[in-house]
Amino acid sequence: MDRKIAWILGVALLGCGSSDEQQEVVRARANGVSPAGDAQPVVAFLGTSLTAGQGVAADEAFPALIQHKIDSAGLRYRVVNAGVSGETSAGGLRRIDWLLEEPVAVLVIELGANDGLRGLSLEALRDNLQQIVDRTVGRRPNARILIAAMEAPPNMGRGFTTAFRQVFIDVAQENDAALVPFLLAGVAGVPELNQPDGIHPTAEGQRMMAERVWEVLEPELRTLSSP
């Protein structure tokens, strides 16, 4: 199958999954959760099945790999994986207040792909992302925010894909947030880096995603950790 076609078909299924048991799934997939009252600052990942690590072991999902990088760098942060299969930006907005009960120092937002695939408006996507940022700043004013950019499948049309891409750039720029370039760059449409469903990255694909995020996240953490 042509790689571009595989990407179109694969990403189209990222929207699958029920959110009826979101909190149970999130808690089950959380990494590095410490006893109640632990004040260790948190790097929270709010996202879709890509963040949740669907189809791979919990310790192979890219947020868990980020925890290993944080530990190896001698930085004291606790990763919380709040990825849920099928999540939209509206779903992420509904969950953000719950997630902010943690002492969030950095919020990594990986949302939007399912919005585009379900035909939801880009205005709504932009508004939901902005509200997530606003609520985070309101509850955790010193927190840094990273926005992981996504790409719409090319069959959506050039106008839509261009406008979709611009949403992430604009929200990041308008909020002084760090932008992680297309999270699946080098992974999407590459058969050996995706599971047999052609949708979700393999453990190696997750490792590549972790490297992409770490390039942007590490400087933010070191800045936060400096006296």
GROMACS .gro file of C-alpha atoms in nm:
model
  227
    1MET     CA    1   0.000   0.000   0.000
    2ASP     CA    2   0.124   0.350  -0.083
    3ARG     CA    3   0.262   0.514   0.231
    4LYS     CA    4   0.054   0.827   0.185
    5ILE     CA    5  -0.263   0.620   0.153
    6ALA     CA    6  -0.167   0.418   0.459
    7TRP     CA    7  -0.121   0.741   0.654
    8ILE     CA    8  -0.461   0.871   0.544
    9LEU     CA    9  -0.638   0.548   0.636
   10GLY     CA   10  -0.441   0.503   0.955
   11VAL     CA   11  -0.489   0.849   1.095
   12ALA     CA   12  -0.859   0.836   1.009
   13LEU     CA   13  -0.897   0.569   1.273
   14LEU     CA   14  -0.728   0.765   1.549
   15GLY     CA   15  -1.073   0.896   1.631
   16CYS     CA   16  -1.191   0.553   1.738
   17GLY     CA   17  -1.235   0.483   2.105
   18SER     CA   18  -1.482   0.566   2.377
   19SER     CA   19  -1.426   0.838   2.635
   20ASP     CA   20  -1.686   0.698   2.878
   21GLU     CA   21  -1.414   0.567   3.108
   22GLN     CA   22  -1.160   0.841   3.051
   23GLN     CA   23  -1.048   0.893   3.406
   24GLU     CA   24  -1.009   0.521   3.467
   25VAL     CA   25  -0.799   0.488   3.152
   26VAL     CA   26  -0.591   0.792   3.235
   27ARG     CA   27  -0.521   0.675   3.588
   28ALA     CA   28  -0.437   0.325   3.465
   29ARG     CA   29  -0.189   0.465   3.213
   30ALA     CA   30  -0.038   0.728   3.440
   31ASN     CA   31   0.338   0.699   3.478
   32GLY     CA   32   0.533   0.792   3.787
   33VAL     CA   33   0.230   0.861   4.002
   34SER     CA   34   0.342   0.929   4.358
   35PRO     CA   35   0.149   0.913   4.685
   36ALA     CA   36  -0.109   1.183   4.750
   37GLY     CA   37   0.047   1.506   4.864
   38ASP     CA   38   0.368   1.457   4.665
   39ALA     CA   39   0.478   1.806   4.564
   40GLN     CA   40   0.729   1.691   4.303
   41PRO     CA   41   0.660   1.903   3.993
   42VAL     CA   42   0.480   1.726   3.712
   43VAL     CA   43   0.529   1.712   3.337
   44ALA     CA   44   0.175   1.631   3.219
   45PHE     CA   45   0.095   1.493   2.875
   46LEU     CA   46  -0.263   1.563   2.763
   47GLY     CA   47  -0.336   1.376   2.444
   48THR     CA   48  -0.480   1.098   2.231
   49SER     CA   49  -0.397   0.732   2.179
   50LEU     CA   50  -0.056   0.844   2.051
   51THR     CA   51   0.023   0.976   2.398
   52ALA     CA   52  -0.151   0.687   2.574
   53GLY     CA   53   0.076   0.447   2.386
   54GLN     CA   54  -0.198   0.228   2.246
   55GLY     CA   55  -0.068  -0.112   2.145
   56VAL     CA   56   0.265  -0.091   2.327
   57ALA     CA   57   0.369  -0.156   2.685
   58ALA     CA   58   0.314   0.129   2.930
   59ASP     CA   59   0.689   0.181   2.966
   60GLU     CA   60   0.727   0.206   2.586
   61ALA     CA   61   0.488   0.500   2.541
   62PHE     CA   62   0.678   0.818   2.466
   63PRO     CA   63   0.581   0.996   2.793
   64ALA     CA   64   0.735   0.705   2.987
   65LEU     CA   65   1.048   0.733   2.774
   66ILE     CA   66   1.056   1.103   2.858
   67GLN     CA   67   1.055   1.009   3.228
   68HIS     CA   68   1.369   0.803   3.170
   69LYS     CA   69   1.534   1.097   2.996
   70ILE     CA   70   1.438   1.330   3.282
   71ASP     CA   71   1.585   1.089   3.537
   72SER     CA   72   1.903   1.040   3.334
   73ALA     CA   73   1.946   1.416   3.310
   74GLY     CA   74   1.928   1.445   3.689
   75LEU     CA   75   1.611   1.655   3.675
   76ARG     CA   76   1.341   1.612   3.937
   77TYR     CA   77   1.010   1.592   3.754
   78ARG     CA   78   0.735   1.333   3.755
   79VAL     CA   79   0.563   1.244   3.428
   80VAL     CA   80   0.188   1.191   3.418
   81ASN     CA   81   0.048   1.034   3.101
   82ALA     CA   82  -0.305   1.166   3.044
   83GLY     CA   83  -0.351   1.022   2.697
   84VAL     CA   84  -0.691   0.879   2.601
   85SER     CA   85  -0.780   0.696   2.281
   86GLY     CA   86  -1.012   0.892   2.054
   87GLU     CA   87  -0.965   1.217   2.241
   88THR     CA   88  -1.061   1.548   2.081
   89SER     CA   89  -0.965   1.897   2.188
   90ALA     CA   90  -1.308   1.931   2.349
   91GLY     CA   91  -1.245   1.615   2.549
   92GLY     CA   92  -0.908   1.747   2.658
   93LEU     CA   93  -1.073   2.069   2.771
   94ARG     CA   94  -1.319   1.871   2.982
   95ARG     CA   95  -1.031   1.688   3.152
   96ILE     CA   96  -0.785   1.970   3.206
   97ASP     CA   97  -0.921   2.084   3.543
   98TRP     CA   98  -0.883   1.731   3.678
   99LEU     CA   99  -0.529   1.709   3.545
  100LEU     CA  100  -0.437   2.045   3.699
  101GLU     CA  101  -0.499   1.901   4.043
  102GLU     CA  102  -0.142   1.775   3.996
  103PRO     CA  103   0.144   2.024   4.056
  104VAL     CA  104   0.189   2.076   3.682
  105ALA     CA  105   0.514   2.250   3.591
  106VAL     CA  106   0.494   2.168   3.219
  107LEU     CA  107   0.188   2.076   3.013
  108VAL     CA  108   0.243   1.903   2.680
  109ILE     CA  109  -0.072   1.923   2.464
  110GLU     CA  110  -0.108   1.658   2.193
  111LEU     CA  111  -0.461   1.719   2.063
  112GLY     CA  112  -0.628   1.809   1.736
  113ALA     CA  113  -0.586   1.520   1.495
  114ASN     CA  114  -0.923   1.370   1.584
  115ASP     CA  115  -1.092   1.709   1.550
  116GLY     CA  116  -0.988   1.738   1.190
  117LEU     CA  117  -1.072   1.380   1.106
  118ARG     CA  118  -1.421   1.417   1.251
  119GLY     CA  119  -1.484   1.731   1.052
  120LEU     CA  120  -1.498   1.957   1.356
  121SER     CA  121  -1.438   2.324   1.291
  122LEU     CA  122  -1.090   2.466   1.310
  123GLU     CA  123  -1.233   2.761   1.500
  124ALA     CA  124  -1.354   2.522   1.770
  125LEU     CA  125  -1.014   2.350   1.774
  126ARG     CA  126  -0.838   2.681   1.820
  127ASP     CA  127  -1.082   2.789   2.091
  128ASN     CA  128  -1.050   2.460   2.283
  129LEU     CA  129  -0.671   2.474   2.274
  130GLN     CA  130  -0.680   2.835   2.390
  131GLN     CA  131  -0.913   2.750   2.677
  132ILE     CA  132  -0.683   2.467   2.784
  133VAL     CA  133  -0.395   2.713   2.788
  134ASP     CA  134  -0.601   2.975   2.974
  135ARG     CA  135  -0.712   2.732   3.243
  136THR     CA  136  -0.357   2.606   3.286
  137VAL     CA  137  -0.221   2.958   3.325
  138GLY     CA  138  -0.504   3.040   3.565
  139ARG     CA  139  -0.436   2.742   3.790
  140ARG     CA  140  -0.060   2.709   3.735
  141PRO     CA  141   0.066   3.055   3.634
  142ASN     CA  142   0.431   2.948   3.632
  143ALA     CA  143   0.375   2.640   3.418
  144ARG     CA  144   0.532   2.614   3.075
  145ILE     CA  145   0.322   2.486   2.785
  146LEU     CA  146   0.433   2.279   2.487
  147ILE     CA  147   0.202   2.227   2.193
  148ALA     CA  148   0.265   1.925   1.971
  149ALA     CA  149   0.178   2.010   1.613
  150MET     CA  150  -0.022   1.764   1.406
  151GLU     CA  151  -0.089   1.741   1.034
  152ALA     CA  152  -0.418   1.677   0.857
  153PRO     CA  153  -0.420   1.399   0.594
  154PRO     CA  154  -0.361   1.535   0.242
  155ASN     CA  155  -0.699   1.410   0.121
  156MET     CA  156  -0.861   1.684   0.330
  157GLY     CA  157  -0.749   1.937   0.068
  158ARG     CA  158  -0.465   2.186   0.061
  159GLY     CA  159  -0.668   2.472   0.206
  160PHE     CA  160  -0.778   2.269   0.506
  161THR     CA  161  -0.438   2.114   0.574
  162THR     CA  162  -0.270   2.455   0.559
  163ALA     CA  163  -0.526   2.613   0.793
  164PHE     CA  164  -0.508   2.311   1.026
  165ARG     CA  165  -0.130   2.338   1.052
  166GLN     CA  166  -0.155   2.710   1.123
  167VAL     CA  167  -0.382   2.658   1.426
  168PHE     CA  168  -0.099   2.503   1.627
  169ILE     CA  169   0.152   2.766   1.517
  170ASP     CA  170  -0.083   3.051   1.606
  171VAL     CA  171  -0.183   2.917   1.948
  172ALA     CA  172   0.181   2.860   2.037
  173GLN     CA  173   0.292   3.204   1.922
  174GLU     CA  174   0.001   3.389   2.084
  175ASN     CA  175   0.069   3.225   2.420
  176ASP     CA  176   0.449   3.218   2.421
  177ALA     CA  177   0.426   2.840   2.424
  178ALA     CA  178   0.690   2.609   2.280
  179LEU     CA  179   0.595   2.430   1.959
  180VAL     CA  180   0.693   2.069   1.897
  181PRO     CA  181   0.707   2.026   1.517
  182PHE     CA  182   0.484   1.756   1.364
  183LEU     CA  183   0.495   1.483   1.625
  184LEU     CA  184   0.478   1.197   1.376
  185ALA     CA  185   0.741   1.329   1.137
  186GLY     CA  186   0.945   1.034   1.011
  187VAL     CA  187   0.695   0.790   1.164
  188ALA     CA  188   0.363   0.845   0.986
  189GLY     CA  189   0.325   0.623   0.683
  190VAL     CA  190   0.641   0.420   0.753
  191PRO     CA  191   0.524   0.056   0.783
  192GLU     CA  192   0.812  -0.067   0.999
  193LEU     CA  193   0.748   0.210   1.254
  194ASN     CA  194   0.378   0.138   1.288
  195GLN     CA  195   0.181  -0.152   1.426
  196PRO     CA  196  -0.006  -0.391   1.195
  197ASP     CA  197  -0.314  -0.166   1.215
  198GLY     CA  198  -0.111   0.097   1.028
  199ILE     CA  199  -0.230   0.353   1.283
  200HIS     CA  200  -0.031   0.345   1.603
  201PRO     CA  201   0.349   0.367   1.627
  202THR     CA  202   0.553   0.068   1.736
  203ALA     CA  203   0.789   0.091   2.032
  204GLU     CA  204   1.054   0.225   1.792
  205GLY     CA  205   0.808   0.481   1.657
  206GLN     CA  206   0.732   0.589   2.011
  207ARG     CA  207   1.106   0.626   2.076
  208MET     CA  208   1.134   0.860   1.778
  209MET     CA  209   0.840   1.063   1.907
  210ALA     CA  210   1.008   1.087   2.247
  211GLU     CA  211   1.327   1.222   2.086
  212ARG     CA  212   1.124   1.484   1.900
  213VAL     CA  213   0.949   1.601   2.215
  214TRP     CA  214   1.267   1.591   2.425
  215GLU     CA  215   1.445   1.831   2.189
  216VAL     CA  216   1.191   2.097   2.286
  217LEU     CA  217   1.115   1.986   2.642
  218GLU     CA  218   1.468   1.952   2.780
  219PRO     CA  219   1.559   2.323   2.744
  220GLU     CA  220   1.231   2.417   2.911
  221LEU     CA  221   1.299   2.189   3.207
  222ARG     CA  222   1.654   2.312   3.249
  223THR     CA  223   1.535   2.672   3.245
  224LEU     CA  224   1.271   2.593   3.507
  225SER     CA  225   1.530   2.411   3.719
  226SER     CA  226   1.793   2.683   3.709
  227PRO     CA  227   1.824   2.907   4.018
   0.00000   0.00000   0.00000
